[in-house]
Amino acid sequence: MTYCVGVLVEDGLVMIADTRTNAGLDDISTFRKLQMFNAPGERVIMLASAGNLSVTQSVLSLLREGVDDVEGEEPEKLADMPSMFKAAQLVGRAIRQVHKIERDGFERANLRFEVSFLLGGQIGTGEMRLFMIYSAGNFIECGRDSPFLQIGEHKYGKPILDRAVTSKLDLYDALKVALVSMDSTMRSNLGVGLPIDIAVLRRNALTLEVDHRIEAGEPYFHDLRERWSAALRAAHRAIPRPPYGPPVTK
Amino acid sequence: MTYCVGVLVEDGLVMIADTRTNAGLDDISTFRKLQMFNAPGERVIMLASAGNLSVTQSVLSLLREGVDDVEGEEPEKLADMPSMFKAAQLVGRAIRQVHKIERDGFERANLRFEVSFLLGGQIGTGEMRLFMIYSAGNFIECGRDSPFLQIGEHKYGKPILDRAVTSKLDLYDALKVALVSMDSTMRSNLGVGLPIDIAVLRRNALTLEVDHRIEAGEPYFHDLRERWSAALRAAHRAIPRPPYGPPVTK
């Protein structure tokens, strides 16, 4: 499994992704799921992936080498796209191209062609945008009313995002909430694990402010996990006893 | 969708279930999913259900009227079972009997035969037990190390249970945590909604201490939701700013 989340606030964009891949519980390894297509000062394009690893890797290779699914046209690379919208379209085309190649084999092996991507960033003077791209190559965009998108094992970490994230949130508070969401997911699903790749992009900066891998044992993340656990325990302790049942006697 | 959770602590058993059923977003109604098979002083058997409503209703009817899948034997009723283990076996048999009848029709309609049940309670001098029964009729039992079981839309509400529930937890704290877990689920999934049925059974009491329906607007639950939201906001605010990126200047 995988968990990736992108948070798009007024100040900028946060993207984080775990790195655990598994083909069964006894075949677990580490793979970077947050990929960069950056030219500092010109563009920052980040792509996080979830789903079948062979497919996401092929899609990534196509995006780097060039997608050539339209006959008679030059292969196009993600790093050359003039806008984030065009970039999202290209990811969709790359997925469809891989699907065309793999479909029959997947059907024979009874495998599901299941991938999803988060694409976020800013190109030149264009808008900063965040998209989620589905297996079919179609995509949706992150809006201001619920300014985050998730892929992979997303449910465990959604309640905190639903409650805490607004587009007014400070950029590093957004990072903090994203890390809490990641922590909730890691605690409840073994398929999501450290290290975690994190990236912070301030609006109109066109250069990453943070591009970091949080390894196991890193003090800040360890402290965040401890504090969050303690706060949750304190929070439910502070809620009064339910008024049902007999009066308390002890 | 549905969300039901059972928590089995040393003091006793808590079971809660929402009541929303839906066949599509435009066909939502209320149906009791937490059913009782009680004889106060003798036995308390509680059954919570999730999945296809036609199947769960048929299973319930069989359990009340008698399951007769073994040829030459008398139909057996859930309320007559001598132990919780036998009761869990009977629920499994009822599921298999409904499956035998419905299988072909479900296949023709391309419907999935998907149900699950939580069965909890105590019979006479037997042990208090909590089981989860699957579509195939097989079942698992709740253990002391992670003393809760969930059915339905379970992921949103699992992180708080993972963190807060131990078998030493006070019975009404267990109810409180179960309600917080329900709240997290309701906030993130429209398919789970009020009213909520709650039940509390103290070990060896053989009579329910609480058997209550929480309706929309009930002050305690409203207050719990507000307090929990406020506590979560305070909790993530109290976590220090991530130490990545440039020093804070503002």
PDB file of N, CA, C and O in Angstrom, chain A residues 73-114:
ATOM      1  N   GLU A  73       2.994  12.879 -33.986  1.00  0.00           N
ATOM      2  CA  GLU A  73       3.448  14.003 -33.157  1.00  0.00           C
ATOM      3  C   GLU A  73       4.697  13.616 -32.386  1.00  0.00           C
ATOM      4  O   GLU A  73       4.931  12.451 -32.096  1.00  0.00           O
ATOM      5  N   GLU A  74       5.473  14.602 -32.055  1.00  0.00           N
ATOM      6  CA  GLU A  74       6.686  14.386 -31.262  1.00  0.00           C
ATOM      7  C   GLU A  74       6.320  13.866 -29.877  1.00  0.00           C
ATOM      8  O   GLU A  74       5.338  14.321 -29.277  1.00  0.00           O
ATOM      9  N   PRO A  75       7.093  12.925 -29.329  1.00  0.00           N
ATOM     10  CA  PRO A  75       6.877  12.519 -27.939  1.00  0.00           C
ATOM     11  C   PRO A  75       7.005  13.736 -27.016  1.00  0.00           C
ATOM     12  O   PRO A  75       7.856  14.601 -27.237  1.00  0.00           O
ATOM     13  N   GLU A  76       6.137  13.795 -26.011  1.00  0.00           N
ATOM     14  CA  GLU A  76       6.160  14.949 -25.112  1.00  0.00           C
ATOM     15  C   GLU A  76       6.611  14.536 -23.715  1.00  0.00           C
ATOM     16  O   GLU A  76       6.190  13.495 -23.201  1.00  0.00           O
ATOM     17  N   LYS A  77       7.436  15.365 -23.096  1.00  0.00           N
ATOM     18  CA  LYS A  77       7.946  15.079 -21.754  1.00  0.00           C
ATOM     19  C   LYS A  77       7.244  15.965 -20.726  1.00  0.00           C
ATOM     20  O   LYS A  77       6.903  17.114 -21.023  1.00  0.00           O
ATOM     21  N   LEU A  78       7.095  15.405 -19.526  1.00  0.00           N
ATOM     22  CA  LEU A  78       6.391  16.167 -18.482  1.00  0.00           C
ATOM     23  C   LEU A  78       7.102  17.491 -18.204  1.00  0.00           C
ATOM     24  O   LEU A  78       6.462  18.523 -18.004  1.00  0.00           O
ATOM     25  N   ALA A  79       8.442  17.459 -18.216  1.00  0.00           N
ATOM     26  CA  ALA A  79       9.202  18.661 -17.864  1.00  0.00           C
ATOM     27  C   ALA A  79       9.041  19.776 -18.900  1.00  0.00           C
ATOM     28  O   ALA A  79       9.397  20.925 -18.631  1.00  0.00           O
ATOM     29  N   ASP A  80       8.504  19.434 -20.079  1.00  0.00           N
ATOM     30  CA  ASP A  80       8.349  20.450 -21.126  1.00  0.00           C
ATOM     31  C   ASP A  80       6.951  21.039 -21.193  1.00  0.00           C
ATOM     32  O   ASP A  80       6.686  21.888 -22.056  1.00  0.00           O
ATOM     33  N   MET A  81       6.067  20.608 -20.353  1.00  0.00           N
ATOM     34  CA  MET A  81       4.673  21.078 -20.447  1.00  0.00           C
ATOM     35  C   MET A  81       4.593  22.568 -20.102  1.00  0.00           C
ATOM     36  O   MET A  81       5.236  23.034 -19.165  1.00  0.00           O
ATOM     37  N   PRO A  82       3.773  23.312 -20.841  1.00  0.00           N
ATOM     38  CA  PRO A  82       3.690  24.747 -20.603  1.00  0.00           C
ATOM     39  C   PRO A  82       2.776  25.131 -19.445  1.00  0.00           C
ATOM     40  O   PRO A  82       2.834  26.268 -18.970  1.00  0.00           O
ATOM     41  N   SER A  83       1.928  24.211 -18.977  1.00  0.00           N
ATOM     42  CA  SER A  83       1.041  24.546 -17.854  1.00  0.00           C
ATOM     43  C   SER A  83       0.776  23.287 -17.042  1.00  0.00           C
ATOM     44  O   SER A  83       0.953  22.159 -17.530  1.00  0.00           O
ATOM     45  N   MET A  84       0.332  23.487 -15.813  1.00  0.00           N
ATOM     46  CA  MET A  84       0.026  22.339 -14.959  1.00  0.00           C
ATOM     47  C   MET A  84      -1.132  21.533 -15.530  1.00  0.00           C
ATOM     48  O   MET A  84      -1.181  20.307 -15.390  1.00  0.00           O
ATOM     49  N   PHE A  85      -2.105  22.212 -16.163  1.00  0.00           N
ATOM     50  CA  PHE A  85      -3.222  21.494 -16.778  1.00  0.00           C
ATOM     51  C   PHE A  85      -2.717  20.573 -17.890  1.00  0.00           C
ATOM     52  O   PHE A  85      -3.084  19.393 -17.957  1.00  0.00           O
ATOM     53  N   LYS A  86      -1.849  21.107 -18.738  1.00  0.00           N
ATOM     54  CA  LYS A  86      -1.270  20.285 -19.806  1.00  0.00           C
ATOM     55  C   LYS A  86      -0.458  19.127 -19.202  1.00  0.00           C
ATOM     56  O   LYS A  86      -0.440  18.017 -19.738  1.00  0.00           O
ATOM     57  N   ALA A  87       0.201  19.406 -18.093  1.00  0.00           N
ATOM     58  CA  ALA A  87       0.981  18.354 -17.425  1.00  0.00           C
ATOM     59  C   ALA A  87       0.055  17.231 -16.941  1.00  0.00           C
ATOM     60  O   ALA A  87       0.361  16.044 -17.115  1.00  0.00           O
ATOM     61  N   ALA A  88      -1.105  17.611 -16.364  1.00  0.00           N
ATOM     62  CA  ALA A  88      -2.063  16.594 -15.894  1.00  0.00           C
ATOM     63  C   ALA A  88      -2.585  15.783 -17.072  1.00  0.00           C
ATOM     64  O   ALA A  88      -2.724  14.554 -16.983  1.00  0.00           O
ATOM     65  N   GLN A  89      -2.866  16.477 -18.173  1.00  0.00           N
ATOM     66  CA  GLN A  89      -3.320  15.752 -19.363  1.00  0.00           C
ATOM     67  C   GLN A  89      -2.273  14.743 -19.829  1.00  0.00           C
ATOM     68  O   GLN A  89      -2.598  13.630 -20.233  1.00  0.00           O
ATOM     69  N   LEU A  90      -1.004  15.151 -19.760  1.00  0.00           N
ATOM     70  CA  LEU A  90       0.060  14.259 -20.220  1.00  0.00           C
ATOM     71  C   LEU A  90       0.180  13.029 -19.321  1.00  0.00           C
ATOM     72  O   LEU A  90       0.395  11.911 -19.819  1.00  0.00           O
ATOM     73  N   VAL A  91       0.034  13.227 -18.017  1.00  0.00           N
ATOM     74  CA  VAL A  91       0.063  12.063 -17.120  1.00  0.00           C
ATOM     75  C   VAL A  91      -1.070  11.113 -17.496  1.00  0.00           C
ATOM     76  O   VAL A  91      -0.878   9.891 -17.584  1.00  0.00           O
ATOM     77  N   GLY A  92      -2.248  11.680 -17.746  1.00  0.00           N
ATOM     78  CA  GLY A  92      -3.381  10.855 -18.171  1.00  0.00           C
ATOM     79  C   GLY A  92      -3.060  10.078 -19.442  1.00  0.00           C
ATOM     80  O   GLY A  92      -3.360   8.879 -19.549  1.00  0.00           O
ATOM     81  N   ARG A  93      -2.422  10.744 -20.415  1.00  0.00           N
ATOM     82  CA  ARG A  93      -2.071  10.059 -21.662  1.00  0.00           C
ATOM     83  C   ARG A  93      -1.051   8.955 -21.420  1.00  0.00           C
ATOM     84  O   ARG A  93      -1.127   7.868 -22.015  1.00  0.00           O
ATOM     85  N   ALA A  94      -0.104   9.218 -20.532  1.00  0.00           N
ATOM     86  CA  ALA A  94       0.908   8.194 -20.223  1.00  0.00           C
ATOM     87  C   ALA A  94       0.254   6.967 -19.600  1.00  0.00           C
ATOM     88  O   ALA A  94       0.597   5.826 -19.929  1.00  0.00           O
ATOM     89  N   ILE A  95      -0.708   7.207 -18.697  1.00  0.00           N
ATOM     90  CA  ILE A  95      -1.411   6.064 -18.080  1.00  0.00           C
ATOM     91  C   ILE A  95      -2.131   5.259 -19.156  1.00  0.00           C
ATOM     92  O   ILE A  95      -2.050   4.029 -19.197  1.00  0.00           O
ATOM     93  N   ARG A  96      -2.822   5.959 -20.064  1.00  0.00           N
ATOM     94  CA  ARG A  96      -3.561   5.245 -21.104  1.00  0.00           C
ATOM     95  C   ARG A  96      -2.625   4.478 -22.032  1.00  0.00           C
ATOM     96  O   ARG A  96      -2.945   3.386 -22.511  1.00  0.00           O
ATOM     97  N   GLN A  97      -1.438   5.043 -22.262  1.00  0.00           N
ATOM     98  CA  GLN A  97      -0.486   4.350 -23.130  1.00  0.00           C
ATOM     99  C   GLN A  97       0.010   3.055 -22.469  1.00  0.00           C
ATOM    100  O   GLN A  97       0.098   2.014 -23.118  1.00  0.00           O
ATOM    101  N   VAL A  98       0.310   3.132 -21.173  1.00  0.00           N
ATOM    102  CA  VAL A  98       0.730   1.918 -20.463  1.00  0.00           C
ATOM    103  C   VAL A  98      -0.413   0.909 -20.443  1.00  0.00           C
ATOM    104  O   VAL A  98      -0.212  -0.295 -20.636  1.00  0.00           O
ATOM    105  N   HIS A  99      -1.625   1.421 -20.250  1.00  0.00           N
ATOM    106  CA  HIS A  99      -2.783   0.533 -20.212  1.00  0.00           C
ATOM    107  C   HIS A  99      -2.930  -0.235 -21.518  1.00  0.00           C
ATOM    108  O   HIS A  99      -3.209  -1.439 -21.527  1.00  0.00           O
ATOM    109  N   LYS A 100      -2.717   0.479 -22.643  1.00  0.00           N
ATOM    110  CA  LYS A 100      -2.848  -0.155 -23.953  1.00  0.00           C
ATOM    111  C   LYS A 100      -1.872  -1.332 -24.082  1.00  0.00           C
ATOM    112  O   LYS A 100      -2.193  -2.387 -24.604  1.00  0.00           O
ATOM    113  N   ILE A 101      -0.656  -1.130 -23.545  1.00  0.00           N
ATOM    114  CA  ILE A 101       0.367  -2.180 -23.639  1.00  0.00           C
ATOM    115  C   ILE A 101       0.076  -3.335 -22.683  1.00  0.00           C
ATOM    116  O   ILE A 101       0.227  -4.495 -23.038  1.00  0.00           O
ATOM    117  N   GLU A 102      -0.348  -3.007 -21.474  1.00  0.00           N
ATOM    118  CA  GLU A 102      -0.414  -4.019 -20.411  1.00  0.00           C
ATOM    119  C   GLU A 102      -1.771  -4.708 -20.287  1.00  0.00           C
ATOM    120  O   GLU A 102      -1.867  -5.780 -19.678  1.00  0.00           O
ATOM    121  N   ARG A 103      -2.801  -4.101 -20.869  1.00  0.00           N
ATOM    122  CA  ARG A 103      -4.167  -4.568 -20.613  1.00  0.00           C
ATOM    123  C   ARG A 103      -4.334  -6.075 -20.746  1.00  0.00           C
ATOM    124  O   ARG A 103      -4.798  -6.752 -19.835  1.00  0.00           O
ATOM    125  N   ASP A 104      -3.929  -6.632 -21.903  1.00  0.00           N
ATOM    126  CA  ASP A 104      -4.163  -8.057 -22.141  1.00  0.00           C
ATOM    127  C   ASP A 104      -3.435  -8.930 -21.126  1.00  0.00           C
ATOM    128  O   ASP A 104      -4.006  -9.880 -20.577  1.00  0.00           O
ATOM    129  N   GLY A 105      -2.193  -8.581 -20.850  1.00  0.00           N
ATOM    130  CA  GLY A 105      -1.422  -9.358 -19.875  1.00  0.00           C
ATOM    131  C   GLY A 105      -2.049  -9.306 -18.495  1.00  0.00           C
ATOM    132  O   GLY A 105      -2.129 -10.310 -17.783  1.00  0.00           O
ATOM    133  N   PHE A 106      -2.501  -8.104 -18.119  1.00  0.00           N
ATOM    134  CA  PHE A 106      -3.160  -7.955 -16.812  1.00  0.00           C
ATOM    135  C   PHE A 106      -4.416  -8.813 -16.755  1.00  0.00           C
ATOM    136  O   PHE A 106      -4.685  -9.465 -15.755  1.00  0.00           O
ATOM    137  N   GLU A 107      -5.192  -8.795 -17.836  1.00  0.00           N
ATOM    138  CA  GLU A 107      -6.428  -9.590 -17.835  1.00  0.00           C
ATOM    139  C   GLU A 107      -6.112 -11.070 -17.694  1.00  0.00           C
ATOM    140  O   GLU A 107      -6.767 -11.778 -16.926  1.00  0.00           O
ATOM    141  N   ARG A 108      -5.103 -11.534 -18.446  1.00  0.00           N
ATOM    142  CA  ARG A 108      -4.739 -12.953 -18.354  1.00  0.00           C
ATOM    143  C   ARG A 108      -4.327 -13.323 -16.939  1.00  0.00           C
ATOM    144  O   ARG A 108      -4.642 -14.394 -16.446  1.00  0.00           O
ATOM    145  N   ALA A 109      -3.612 -12.413 -16.282  1.00  0.00           N
ATOM    146  CA  ALA A 109      -3.111 -12.713 -14.937  1.00  0.00           C
ATOM    147  C   ALA A 109      -4.136 -12.344 -13.867  1.00  0.00           C
ATOM    148  O   ALA A 109      -3.866 -12.457 -12.674  1.00  0.00           O
ATOM    149  N   ASN A 110      -5.316 -11.881 -14.316  1.00  0.00           N
ATOM    150  CA  ASN A 110      -6.369 -11.474 -13.393  1.00  0.00           C
ATOM    151  C   ASN A 110      -5.887 -10.375 -12.433  1.00  0.00           C
ATOM    152  O   ASN A 110      -6.211 -10.364 -11.243  1.00  0.00           O
ATOM    153  N   LEU A 111      -5.063  -9.482 -12.949  1.00  0.00           N
ATOM    154  CA  LEU A 111      -4.577  -8.342 -12.174  1.00  0.00           C
ATOM    155  C   LEU A 111      -5.437  -7.117 -12.471  1.00  0.00           C
ATOM    156  O   LEU A 111      -5.909  -6.935 -13.597  1.00  0.00           O
ATOM    157  N   ARG A 112      -5.625  -6.273 -11.473  1.00  0.00           N
ATOM    158  CA  ARG A 112      -6.365  -5.028 -11.707  1.00  0.00           C
ATOM    159  C   ARG A 112      -5.389  -3.935 -12.112  1.00  0.00           C
ATOM    160  O   ARG A 112      -4.343  -3.757 -11.489  1.00  0.00           O
ATOM    161  N   PHE A 113      -5.755  -3.220 -13.149  1.00  0.00           N
ATOM    162  CA  PHE A 113      -4.945  -2.077 -13.583  1.00  0.00           C
ATOM    163  C   PHE A 113      -5.365  -0.894 -12.720  1.00  0.00           C
ATOM    164  O   PHE A 113      -6.332  -0.196 -13.029  1.00  0.00           O
ATOM    165  N   GLU A 114      -4.655  -0.707 -11.627  1.00  0.00           N
ATOM    166  CA  GLU A 114      -5.106   0.292 -10.659  1.00  0.00           C
ATOM    167  C   GLU A 114      -3.943   1.190 -10.246  1.00  0.00           C
ATOM    168  O   GLU A 114      -3.008   0.747  -9.579  1.00  0.00           O
TER     169      GLU A 114
END
